[in-house]
């Protein structure tokens, strides 16, 4: 038995976590969905530790929604590994607030680097707010630069797309906001990938959340393969809900 540590700094939060069976795929490698879950959860842990819970931010009508994520897997963590997962606010650019992450193994080596963009939203009107209007605290900045590409807009070509079928949003997909949970998109992508790619080690992963999906909606999935890269789009009843890009290693 061991105690896992957590540390709160002026502009940083670190917490140790052990990867569970549910975090990993059939090859006992951490799933992209589990990494996306860490991205969402650790932003919450950071603000919870500062007294800025989701409930408090909701009452202030200033909540964060994940907009884009980019991650690089330097070495894929596996089942039962203990990771030191750290996150820092990284200022703002345009309408996005930035947050970065590093996931280190017990030797101190970085396994996963992440950059993410968030938007500030009034939860009642769903109106996007400028980062400068955030009143709960001064947004933090950092000089740290993780070894990871920047989040990006992902575009699929107009021709040569694969029809990957549909995926209906079901009850177990929903988060506390009543929308398809941001981490679930990772599993949606993997379930729709060509079989040979599902077992390939992931080197980089990008996702762009465009529109929230709700209970009962069907996402029409389209894909495009180009060498070791696969791009995917999920289109809802009105417009694109998400686009993602997977870059695979050997």
Coordinates of N, CA and C in Angstrom, one line a residue:
X1 N 0.8 -1.2 0.0 CA 0.0 0.0 0.0 C 0.9 1.3 0.0
X2 N 0.4 2.3 -0.7 CA 1.2 3.5 -0.7 C 0.2 4.7 -0.8
X3 N 0.7 5.8 -0.3 CA 0.0 7.1 -0.4 C 0.4 7.8 -1.6
X4 N -0.6 8.3 -2.4 CA -0.3 9.1 -3.6 C -0.3 10.6 -3.2
X5 N 0.6 11.3 -3.7 CA 0.8 12.7 -3.3 C 0.1 13.6 -4.3
X6 N -0.3 14.8 -3.8 CA -0.7 15.9 -4.6 C -0.2 17.2 -4.1
X7 N 0.2 18.1 -5.0 CA 0.8 19.3 -4.7 C 0.2 20.5 -5.4
X8 N -0.1 21.6 -4.7 CA -0.6 22.8 -5.3 C 0.4 23.9 -5.2
X9 N 0.7 24.5 -6.3 CA 1.7 25.6 -6.4 C 0.9 26.8 -6.8
X10 N 1.7 28.0 -6.9 CA 1.0 29.2 -7.2 C 0.3 29.1 -8.6
X11 N 1.0 28.5 -9.6 CA 0.3 28.3 -10.9 C 0.6 26.9 -11.3
X12 N 0.3 25.9 -10.5 CA 0.5 24.5 -10.9 C -0.1 23.6 -10.0
X13 N -0.4 22.4 -10.5 CA -1.0 21.3 -9.7 C -0.5 20.0 -10.1
X14 N 0.0 19.2 -9.2 CA 0.5 17.8 -9.5 C -0.2 16.8 -8.6
X15 N -0.5 15.7 -9.2 CA -1.1 14.6 -8.5 C -0.7 13.3 -9.1
X16 N -0.4 12.3 -8.2 CA 0.0 11.0 -8.7 C -1.2 10.1 -8.9
X17 N -1.2 9.3 -10.0 CA -2.3 8.4 -10.2 C -1.8 7.1 -10.8
X18 N -2.4 6.0 -10.4 CA -2.0 4.7 -11.0 C -3.0 4.4 -12.1
X19 N -2.5 3.9 -13.2 CA -3.4 3.6 -14.3 C -4.1 2.2 -14.0
X20 N -5.4 2.3 -14.1 CA -6.2 1.1 -13.8 C -6.4 0.3 -15.1
X21 N -7.0 -0.9 -14.9 CA -7.4 -1.8 -16.0 C -8.3 -1.0 -17.0
X22 N -9.2 -0.2 -16.4 CA -10.2 0.5 -17.2 C -9.6 1.6 -18.0
X23 N -8.4 2.1 -17.6 CA -7.7 3.2 -18.3 C -7.0 2.7 -19.6
X24 N -6.9 1.3 -19.7 CA -6.0 0.8 -20.8 C -6.8 -0.1 -21.8
X25 N -6.2 -0.3 -22.9 CA -6.8 -1.1 -24.0 C -6.5 -2.6 -23.8
X26 N -6.8 -3.3 -24.8 CA -6.6 -4.8 -24.8 C -5.1 -5.1 -24.7
X27 N -4.2 -4.2 -25.1 CA -2.8 -4.4 -25.1 C -2.2 -3.8 -23.8
X28 N -3.1 -3.4 -22.9 CA -2.7 -2.8 -21.6 C -1.9 -1.5 -21.8
X29 N -2.1 -0.8 -22.9 CA -1.6 0.5 -23.1 C -2.7 1.5 -22.8
X30 N -2.3 2.7 -22.2 CA -3.3 3.7 -21.8 C -4.1 4.1 -23.1
X31 N -5.4 4.2 -22.9 CA -6.3 4.6 -24.1 C -6.3 6.1 -24.2
X32 N -6.5 6.6 -25.5 CA -6.6 8.0 -25.7 C -7.7 8.6 -24.9
X33 N -8.8 7.9 -24.7 CA -9.9 8.4 -24.0 C -9.5 8.6 -22.5
X34 N -8.7 7.7 -22.0 CA -8.2 7.9 -20.6 C -7.3 9.2 -20.5
X35 N -6.5 9.4 -21.5 CA -5.6 10.6 -21.4 C -6.5 11.9 -21.5
X36 N -7.5 11.8 -22.4 CA -8.4 13.0 -22.4 C -9.2 13.2 -21.1
X37 N -9.5 12.1 -20.4 CA -10.1 12.2 -19.1 C -9.2 12.9 -18.1
X38 N -7.9 12.6 -18.2 CA -7.0 13.2 -17.3 C -6.9 14.7 -17.6
X39 N -6.9 15.1 -18.9 CA -6.9 16.5 -19.2 C -8.0 17.2 -18.6
X40 N -9.2 16.7 -18.7 CA -10.4 17.4 -18.2 C -10.4 17.3 -16.6
X41 N -10.1 16.2 -16.1 CA -10.1 16.0 -14.6 C -9.1 16.9 -13.9
X42 N -7.9 17.0 -14.4 CA -6.8 17.7 -13.7 C -7.0 19.2 -13.7
X43 N -7.7 19.7 -14.8 CA -8.0 21.1 -14.7 C -9.0 21.4 -13.6
X44 N -9.9 20.4 -13.4 CA -10.9 20.5 -12.3 C -10.2 20.4 -11.0
X45 N -9.3 19.4 -10.8 CA -8.6 19.2 -9.5 C -7.9 20.5 -9.2
X46 N -7.2 21.1 -10.1 CA -6.5 22.4 -9.9 C -7.4 23.4 -9.3
X47 N -8.5 23.7 -10.0 CA -9.4 24.8 -9.5 C -10.1 24.4 -8.2
X48 N -10.5 23.1 -8.1 CA -11.1 22.6 -6.8 C -10.2 23.0 -5.6
X49 N -8.9 22.7 -5.8 CA -7.9 22.9 -4.7 C -7.8 24.4 -4.4
X50 N -8.2 25.3 -5.3 CA -8.1 26.7 -5.1 C -9.5 27.2 -4.6
X51 N -10.4 26.3 -4.4 CA -11.8 26.7 -3.9 C -12.7 27.1 -5.0
X52 N -12.3 26.9 -6.3 CA -13.1 27.3 -7.4 C -13.7 26.1 -8.0
X53 N -14.7 25.5 -7.3 CA -15.4 24.3 -7.8 C -16.3 24.6 -9.0
X54 N -16.7 23.6 -9.7 CA -17.6 23.8 -10.8 C -18.9 24.5 -10.4
X55 N -19.4 24.1 -9.2 CA -20.6 24.7 -8.7 C -20.4 26.2 -8.4
X56 N -19.3 26.6 -7.9 CA -19.0 28.0 -7.6 C -18.9 28.8 -8.9
X57 N -18.2 28.2 -9.9 CA -18.0 28.9 -11.2 C -19.4 29.0 -11.9
X58 N -20.2 27.9 -11.8 CA -21.5 27.9 -12.5 C -22.3 29.0 -11.9
X59 N -22.3 29.2 -10.6 CA -23.1 30.3 -9.9 C -22.6 31.6 -10.4
X60 N -21.3 31.7 -10.7 CA -20.8 33.0 -11.2 C -21.0 33.2 -12.7
X61 N -21.6 32.1 -13.3 CA -21.8 32.1 -14.8 C -20.6 32.3 -15.6
X62 N -19.5 31.6 -15.1 CA -18.2 31.6 -15.8 C -17.6 30.2 -15.7
X63 N -17.9 29.4 -16.7 CA -17.4 28.0 -16.7 C -16.5 27.8 -17.9
X64 N -15.6 26.8 -17.8 CA -14.7 26.5 -18.9 C -15.2 25.3 -19.6
X65 N -15.0 25.3 -20.9 CA -15.3 24.2 -21.8 C -14.1 23.9 -22.6
X66 N -13.7 22.6 -22.7 CA -12.6 22.2 -23.5 C -12.8 22.4 -25.0
X67 N -11.9 23.1 -25.7 CA -12.1 23.4 -27.1 C -11.2 22.6 -28.0
X68 N -9.9 22.5 -27.7 CA -8.9 21.7 -28.5 C -7.9 21.1 -27.6
X69 N -7.4 19.9 -28.0 CA -6.3 19.2 -27.3 C -5.3 18.7 -28.3
X70 N -4.0 18.8 -28.0 CA -3.0 18.2 -28.8 C -2.1 17.5 -27.8
X71 N -1.7 16.2 -28.1 CA -0.9 15.5 -27.2 C 0.2 14.7 -28.0
X72 N 1.3 14.6 -27.3 CA 2.4 13.7 -27.9 C 2.8 12.7 -26.9
X73 N 2.8 11.4 -27.4 CA 3.1 10.3 -26.5 C 4.6 9.9 -26.8
X74 N 5.4 10.2 -25.8 CA 6.9 9.9 -26.0 C 7.1 8.4 -25.7
X75 N 6.4 7.9 -24.7 CA 6.4 6.5 -24.4 C 5.0 6.2 -23.8
X76 N 4.4 5.2 -24.4 CA 3.0 5.0 -23.9 C 2.9 4.3 -22.6
X77 N 2.3 5.0 -21.6 CA 2.2 4.3 -20.2 C 1.3 3.1 -20.3
X78 N 1.5 2.2 -19.3 CA 0.8 0.9 -19.4 C 0.1 0.7 -18.0
X79 N -0.7 -0.3 -18.0 CA -1.5 -0.7 -16.8 C -0.6 -0.9 -15.6
X80 N -1.0 -0.3 -14.5 CA -0.4 -0.3 -13.2 C 0.7 0.7 -13.0
X81 N 1.1 1.4 -14.1 CA 2.1 2.4 -13.9 C 1.6 3.6 -13.1
X82 N 2.4 4.2 -12.3 CA 2.1 5.3 -11.5 C 2.7 6.6 -12.2
X83 N 1.8 7.5 -12.5 CA 2.2 8.7 -13.2 C 2.1 10.0 -12.3
X84 N 3.1 10.8 -12.4 CA 3.0 12.2 -11.8 C 2.5 13.1 -12.9
X85 N 1.2 13.5 -12.7 CA 0.5 14.3 -13.7 C 0.5 15.7 -13.2
X86 N 1.1 16.6 -14.0 CA 1.1 18.1 -13.6 C 0.5 18.9 -14.6
X87 N -0.1 20.0 -14.2 CA -0.8 20.9 -15.1 C -0.6 22.4 -14.7
X88 N -0.5 23.2 -15.7 CA -0.3 24.7 -15.4 C -1.1 25.5 -16.4
X89 N -1.7 26.6 -15.9 CA -2.3 27.5 -16.8 C -1.2 28.2 -17.6
X90 N -1.5 28.5 -18.9 CA -0.5 29.1 -19.8 C -1.0 30.3 -20.5
X91 N -1.7 31.2 -19.8 CA -2.2 32.4 -20.4 C -3.4 32.2 -21.3
X92 N -3.5 33.2 -22.2 CA -4.7 33.2 -23.1 C -4.2 33.8 -24.5
X93 N -4.9 33.3 -25.5 CA -4.6 33.8 -26.9 C -6.0 33.9 -27.6
X94 N -6.3 35.1 -28.0 CA -7.6 35.3 -28.6 C -8.7 34.9 -27.6
X95 N -9.7 34.1 -28.1 CA -10.8 33.7 -27.2 C -10.4 32.4 -26.4
X96 N -9.2 31.9 -26.5 CA -8.9 30.7 -25.8 C -8.0 30.9 -24.6
X97 N -8.3 30.2 -23.6 CA -7.4 30.1 -22.4 C -6.6 28.8 -22.5
X98 N -5.3 28.9 -22.2 CA -4.4 27.7 -22.5 C -4.0 27.0 -21.2
X99 N -3.9 25.7 -21.3 CA -3.5 24.9 -20.1 C -2.6 23.8 -20.7
X100 N -1.4 23.5 -20.0 CA -0.5 22.5 -20.5 C -0.4 21.4 -19.4
X101 N 0.1 20.3 -19.8 CA 0.3 19.1 -18.9 C 1.5 18.3 -19.3
X102 N 2.1 17.7 -18.2 CA 3.1 16.7 -18.4 C 2.8 15.5 -17.5
X103 N 3.0 14.3 -18.1 CA 2.7 13.1 -17.4 C 4.1 12.3 -17.3
X104 N 4.6 12.2 -16.1 CA 5.9 11.6 -16.0 C 5.8 10.2 -15.2
X105 N 6.7 9.3 -15.6 CA 6.8 8.0 -14.9 C 7.6 8.2 -13.7
X106 N 7.8 7.0 -13.0 CA 8.5 7.1 -11.7 C 10.0 7.3 -11.8
X107 N 10.5 7.3 -13.0 CA 11.9 7.7 -13.2 C 12.1 9.2 -13.4
X108 N 10.9 9.8 -13.6 CA 11.0 11.3 -13.9 C 10.9 11.6 -15.4
X109 N 10.9 10.5 -16.2 CA 10.8 10.7 -17.7 C 9.4 11.1 -18.1
X110 N 9.3 12.1 -19.0 CA 8.0 12.5 -19.6 C 7.5 11.4 -20.5
X111 N 6.3 10.9 -20.2 CA 5.7 10.0 -21.1 C 4.7 10.6 -22.1
X112 N 4.0 11.6 -21.6 CA 3.0 12.3 -22.4 C 3.0 13.8 -22.1
X113 N 3.0 14.6 -23.2 CA 3.0 16.0 -23.1 C 1.7 16.5 -23.8
X114 N 1.0 17.5 -23.2 CA -0.3 17.9 -23.7 C -0.4 19.5 -23.7
X115 N -1.0 20.0 -24.7 CA -1.4 21.4 -24.7 C -2.9 21.4 -25.0
X116 N -3.6 22.3 -24.3 CA -5.1 22.4 -24.5 C -5.5 23.8 -24.6
X117 N -6.6 24.1 -25.3 CA -7.3 25.3 -25.4 C -8.7 25.2 -24.8
X118 N -9.1 26.2 -24.0 CA -10.4 26.2 -23.4 C -11.1 27.5 -23.7
X119 N -12.4 27.5 -23.7 CA -13.2 28.7 -23.9 C -14.0 28.9 -22.6
X120 N -14.3 30.2 -22.3 CA -15.1 30.6 -21.1 C -16.5 30.9 -21.6
X121 N -17.4 30.3 -20.9 CA -18.8 30.3 -21.4 C -19.8 30.7 -20.2
X122 N -20.8 31.5 -20.5 CA -21.9 31.7 -19.6 C -22.8 30.4 -19.7
X123 N -22.9 29.6 -18.6 CA -23.6 28.3 -18.7 C -25.1 28.5 -19.0
X124 N -25.7 29.6 -18.7 CA -27.1 29.8 -18.8 C -27.5 30.3 -20.2
X125 N -26.7 31.2 -20.8 CA -26.9 31.7 -22.2 C -26.2 30.9 -23.2
X126 N -25.1 30.2 -22.8 CA -24.2 29.5 -23.7 C -23.3 30.5 -24.5
X127 N -23.3 31.7 -24.1 CA -22.5 32.7 -24.8 C -21.1 32.6 -24.5
X128 N -20.2 32.7 -25.5 CA -18.8 32.6 -25.2 C -18.3 34.0 -24.7
X129 N -17.5 33.9 -23.6 CA -17.0 35.1 -23.0 C -15.5 35.3 -23.3
X130 N -15.0 36.5 -23.3 CA -13.6 36.8 -23.5 C -12.8 36.4 -22.3
X131 N -11.6 35.9 -22.4 CA -10.8 35.5 -21.2 C -10.6 36.7 -20.2
X132 N -10.5 37.9 -20.8 CA -10.4 39.1 -19.9 C -11.5 39.4 -19.0
X133 N -12.7 38.7 -19.2 CA -13.9 39.0 -18.4 C -13.9 38.0 -17.2
X134 N -13.0 37.0 -17.1 CA -13.0 36.1 -16.1 C -12.7 36.8 -14.7
X135 N -13.6 36.6 -13.7 CA -13.4 37.4 -12.5 C -13.0 36.5 -11.3
X136 N -13.0 35.2 -11.4 CA -12.8 34.3 -10.3 C -11.3 34.4 -9.8
X137 N -10.4 34.5 -10.7 CA -9.0 34.7 -10.4 C -8.2 35.2 -11.6
X138 N -7.0 35.7 -11.3 CA -6.1 36.1 -12.5 C -5.6 34.8 -13.1
X139 N -5.8 34.8 -14.4 CA -5.3 33.6 -15.2 C -3.8 33.5 -15.0
X140 N -3.3 32.3 -14.8 CA -1.9 32.0 -14.6 C -1.1 31.9 -15.9
X141 N 0.2 32.1 -15.8 CA 1.0 32.0 -17.0 C 2.2 31.1 -16.6
X142 N 2.9 30.6 -17.5 CA 4.1 29.8 -17.3 C 5.1 29.9 -18.4
X143 N 6.4 29.7 -18.1 CA 7.4 29.7 -19.1 C 7.7 28.3 -19.6
X144 N 7.0 27.3 -19.0 CA 7.2 25.9 -19.5 C 6.6 25.8 -20.9
X145 N 7.3 25.0 -21.7 CA 6.9 24.7 -23.0 C 7.0 23.2 -23.2
X146 N 5.9 22.5 -23.1 CA 6.0 21.0 -23.3 C 6.4 20.6 -24.7
X147 N 7.0 19.5 -24.8 CA 7.4 18.9 -26.1 C 6.2 18.3 -26.8
X148 N 5.4 19.2 -27.4 CA 4.1 18.8 -28.0 C 3.7 19.9 -29.0
X149 N 3.1 19.4 -30.1 CA 2.6 20.4 -31.1 C 1.4 21.3 -30.4
X150 N 1.1 22.4 -31.1 CA 0.0 23.2 -30.6 C -1.3 22.6 -31.1
X151 N -2.4 22.8 -30.3 CA -3.7 22.4 -30.8 C -4.0 23.1 -32.1
X152 N -4.8 22.4 -32.9 CA -5.0 23.0 -34.3 C -6.4 22.7 -34.8
X153 N -6.8 23.4 -35.8 CA -8.0 23.1 -36.5 C -7.7 22.0 -37.5
X154 N -8.6 21.0 -37.5 CA -8.4 19.8 -38.3 C -9.4 19.8 -39.4
X155 N -8.9 19.7 -40.6 CA -9.8 19.7 -41.8 C -9.6 18.4 -42.6
X156 N -10.7 17.8 -43.0 CA -10.7 16.7 -43.9 C -10.9 17.1 -45.3
X157 N -10.3 16.4 -46.3 CA -10.5 16.7 -47.7 C -12.0 16.5 -48.1
X158 N -12.4 17.0 -49.2 CA -13.8 16.9 -49.6 C -14.0 15.5 -50.3
X159 N -13.0 14.9 -50.8 CA -13.1 13.7 -51.6 C -12.3 12.6 -51.0
X160 N -12.6 11.4 -51.3 CA -11.9 10.2 -50.8 C -12.1 9.8 -49.4
X161 N -13.3 10.3 -48.8 CA -13.5 10.0 -47.4 C -14.2 8.6 -47.3
X162 N -13.8 7.9 -46.2 CA -14.5 6.7 -45.8 C -15.7 6.9 -45.0
X163 N -16.8 6.2 -45.3 CA -18.0 6.3 -44.5 C -17.9 5.3 -43.3
X164 N -17.8 5.8 -42.1 CA -17.6 5.0 -40.9 C -18.8 4.7 -40.1
X165 N -20.0 5.0 -40.7 CA -21.2 4.7 -40.0 C -21.6 5.8 -39.1
X166 N -22.5 5.5 -38.1 CA -23.1 6.5 -37.2 C -22.8 6.0 -35.7
X167 N -22.8 6.9 -34.8 CA -22.7 6.6 -33.4 C -23.7 7.5 -32.7
X168 N -24.7 6.8 -32.0 CA -25.7 7.5 -31.3 C -25.2 7.8 -29.9
X169 N -25.5 9.0 -29.4 CA -25.2 9.4 -28.1 C -26.2 8.8 -27.1
X170 N -25.6 8.0 -26.1 CA -26.5 7.3 -25.2 C -26.2 7.8 -23.8
X171 N -27.1 7.4 -22.8 CA -27.1 7.9 -21.5 C -25.7 7.9 -20.8
X172 N -25.0 6.7 -21.0 CA -23.7 6.6 -20.3 C -22.6 7.5 -20.9
X173 N -22.9 8.1 -22.0 CA -21.9 9.0 -22.6 C -21.9 10.4 -21.9
X174 N -23.0 10.7 -21.2 CA -23.2 12.1 -20.8 C -22.4 12.4 -19.5
X175 N -22.0 13.7 -19.4 CA -21.4 14.2 -18.2 C -22.4 15.1 -17.4
X176 N -21.9 15.7 -16.4 CA -22.7 16.5 -15.5 C -23.4 17.7 -16.1
X177 N -22.9 18.1 -17.3 CA -23.5 19.2 -18.1 C -24.6 18.6 -19.0
X178 N -24.8 17.3 -19.1 CA -25.8 16.8 -20.0 C -25.3 16.6 -21.4
X179 N -24.0 16.7 -21.6 CA -23.4 16.6 -23.0 C -22.5 15.4 -23.1
X180 N -22.2 15.0 -24.3 CA -21.2 13.9 -24.5 C -19.9 14.3 -23.9
X181 N -19.4 13.5 -22.9 CA -18.2 13.8 -22.1 C -17.0 13.9 -23.1
X182 N -16.2 14.9 -22.8 CA -15.1 15.1 -23.8 C -14.2 13.9 -23.9
X183 N -14.0 13.1 -22.9 CA -13.1 11.9 -23.0 C -13.7 10.8 -23.9
X184 N -15.0 10.8 -23.9 CA -15.7 9.7 -24.7 C -15.4 9.8 -26.2
X185 N -15.0 10.9 -26.6 CA -14.7 11.1 -28.1 C -13.5 10.2 -28.4
X186 N -12.6 10.0 -27.5 CA -11.4 9.2 -27.8 C -11.9 7.7 -28.1
X187 N -12.8 7.2 -27.3 CA -13.3 5.9 -27.6 C -14.1 5.8 -28.9
X188 N -14.9 6.8 -29.2 CA -15.6 6.9 -30.4 C -14.7 6.8 -31.6
X189 N -13.6 7.6 -31.5 CA -12.6 7.5 -32.6 C -12.0 6.1 -32.7
X190 N -11.6 5.6 -31.6 CA -10.9 4.2 -31.7 C -11.9 3.1 -32.2
X191 N -13.1 3.2 -31.8 CA -14.1 2.2 -32.2 C -14.3 2.2 -33.7
X192 N -14.1 3.4 -34.3 CA -14.3 3.6 -35.8 C -13.1 3.5 -36.6
X193 N -11.9 3.4 -36.0 CA -10.7 3.3 -36.8 C -10.6 2.0 -37.5
X194 N -9.9 1.9 -38.7 CA -9.5 0.6 -39.3 C -8.9 -0.3 -38.3
X195 N -9.2 -1.6 -38.4 CA -8.7 -2.6 -37.4 C -7.2 -2.5 -37.2
X196 N -6.5 -2.4 -38.3 CA -5.0 -2.5 -38.2 C -4.4 -1.3 -37.4
X197 N -5.1 -0.2 -37.4 CA -4.7 1.0 -36.7 C -5.0 1.0 -35.2
X198 N -6.1 0.2 -34.9 CA -6.5 0.2 -33.5 C -5.4 -0.4 -32.6
X199 N -4.5 -1.3 -33.1 CA -3.5 -1.9 -32.3 C -2.1 -1.2 -32.5
X200 N -2.1 -0.2 -33.3 CA -0.8 0.5 -33.5 C -0.6 1.5 -32.3
X201 N 0.7 1.6 -31.9 CA 1.0 2.6 -30.9 C 0.8 4.0 -31.3
X202 N 0.1 4.8 -30.5 CA -0.2 6.2 -30.9 C 1.0 7.1 -30.6
X203 N 1.3 8.0 -31.5 CA 2.4 8.9 -31.3 C 1.9 10.4 -31.0
X204 N 0.9 10.8 -31.7 CA 0.3 12.1 -31.5 C -1.2 12.0 -31.7
X205 N -1.9 12.8 -30.9 CA -3.4 12.9 -31.1 C -3.9 14.3 -30.9
X206 N -4.8 14.7 -31.8 CA -5.4 16.0 -31.8 C -6.9 15.9 -31.9
X207 N -7.6 16.7 -31.2 CA -9.0 16.8 -31.3 C -9.5 18.2 -31.1
X208 N -10.5 18.5 -31.9 CA -11.1 19.8 -32.0 C -12.6 19.6 -31.7
X209 N -13.1 20.2 -30.5 CA -14.5 20.1 -30.2 C -15.2 21.3 -30.8
X210 N -16.1 21.0 -31.7 CA -16.8 22.2 -32.4 C -18.1 22.5 -31.8
X211 N -18.9 21.4 -31.5 CA -20.3 21.6 -31.0 C -20.6 20.5 -30.0
X212 N -21.3 20.8 -29.0 CA -21.7 19.8 -28.0 C -22.7 18.8 -28.5
X213 N -22.6 17.5 -28.3 CA -23.5 16.5 -28.7 C -24.4 16.1 -27.5
X214 N -25.7 15.9 -27.7 CA -26.6 15.6 -26.6 C -27.3 14.2 -26.8
X215 N -28.0 13.8 -25.7 CA -28.6 12.5 -25.7 C -29.5 12.3 -26.9
X216 N -29.3 11.1 -27.6 CA -30.1 10.7 -28.7 C -29.6 11.2 -30.0
X217 N -28.7 12.1 -30.1 CA -28.2 12.6 -31.4 C -27.3 11.5 -32.0
X218 N -27.3 11.5 -33.3 CA -26.5 10.6 -34.1 C -25.3 11.3 -34.7
X219 N -24.1 10.9 -34.5 CA -23.0 11.4 -35.2 C -22.6 10.6 -36.4
X220 N -22.6 11.2 -37.6 CA -22.2 10.6 -38.8 C -20.6 10.7 -38.9
X221 N -20.0 9.6 -38.9 CA -18.5 9.5 -38.9 C -17.9 9.3 -40.3
X222 N -16.9 10.2 -40.6 CA -16.2 10.1 -41.8 C -14.7 10.1 -41.5
X223 N -13.9 9.3 -42.3 CA -12.5 9.2 -42.1 C -11.7 9.3 -43.3
X224 N -10.4 9.7 -43.1 CA -9.5 9.8 -44.2 C -8.1 9.3 -43.7
X225 N -7.5 8.4 -44.5 CA -6.3 7.8 -44.1 C -5.2 8.3 -45.1
X226 N -4.0 8.6 -44.5 CA -2.9 9.1 -45.2 C -1.6 8.7 -44.5
X227 N -1.1 7.5 -45.0 CA 0.1 7.0 -44.4 C -0.1 6.6 -43.0
X228 N 0.7 7.1 -42.0 CA 0.5 6.8 -40.6 C -0.5 7.7 -39.9
X229 N -1.2 8.5 -40.7 CA -2.1 9.5 -40.1 C -3.6 9.2 -40.5
X230 N -4.5 9.3 -39.5 CA -5.9 9.1 -39.8 C -6.7 10.3 -39.2
X231 N -7.5 10.9 -40.1 CA -8.3 12.0 -39.6 C -9.8 11.6 -39.6
X232 N -10.5 12.1 -38.7 CA -11.9 11.7 -38.5 C -12.8 12.9 -38.2
X233 N -14.0 12.8 -38.7 CA -15.0 13.9 -38.4 C -16.3 13.3 -37.9
X234 N -16.9 13.9 -36.9 CA -18.2 13.5 -36.5 C -19.2 14.6 -36.7
X235 N -20.2 14.3 -37.5 CA -21.2 15.4 -37.9 C -22.5 15.1 -37.2
X236 N -23.0 16.1 -36.5 CA -24.3 15.9 -35.8 C -25.5 16.4 -36.7
X237 N -26.7 16.5 -36.1 CA -27.8 16.9 -36.9 C -27.7 18.2 -37.7
X238 N -26.9 19.2 -37.1 CA -26.8 20.5 -37.7 C -25.4 20.8 -38.3
X239 N -24.4 20.4 -37.6 CA -23.0 20.7 -38.1 C -22.0 19.8 -37.5
X240 N -20.8 20.0 -37.8 CA -19.7 19.1 -37.2 C -19.6 19.3 -35.7
X241 N -19.5 18.1 -35.0 CA -19.4 18.1 -33.6 C -17.9 18.1 -33.2
X242 N -17.1 17.2 -33.9 CA -15.7 17.1 -33.6 C -14.9 16.7 -34.8
X243 N -13.6 17.0 -34.8 CA -12.7 16.5 -35.8 C -11.5 16.0 -34.9
X244 N -10.9 14.9 -35.4 CA -9.7 14.4 -34.7 C -8.7 13.9 -35.7
X245 N -7.4 13.8 -35.2 CA -6.3 13.3 -36.0 C -5.4 12.4 -35.2
X246 N -5.2 11.2 -35.6 CA -4.3 10.3 -34.9 C -3.0 10.1 -35.8
X247 N -1.9 10.2 -35.2 CA -0.6 9.9 -35.8 C 0.0 8.7 -35.1
X248 N 0.3 7.6 -35.9 CA 0.7 6.4 -35.3 C 2.2 6.2 -35.5
X249 N 2.8 5.4 -34.5 CA 4.2 5.0 -34.6 C 4.3 3.6 -35.2
X250 N 5.5 3.0 -35.1 CA 5.7 1.7 -35.6 C 5.1 0.6 -34.8

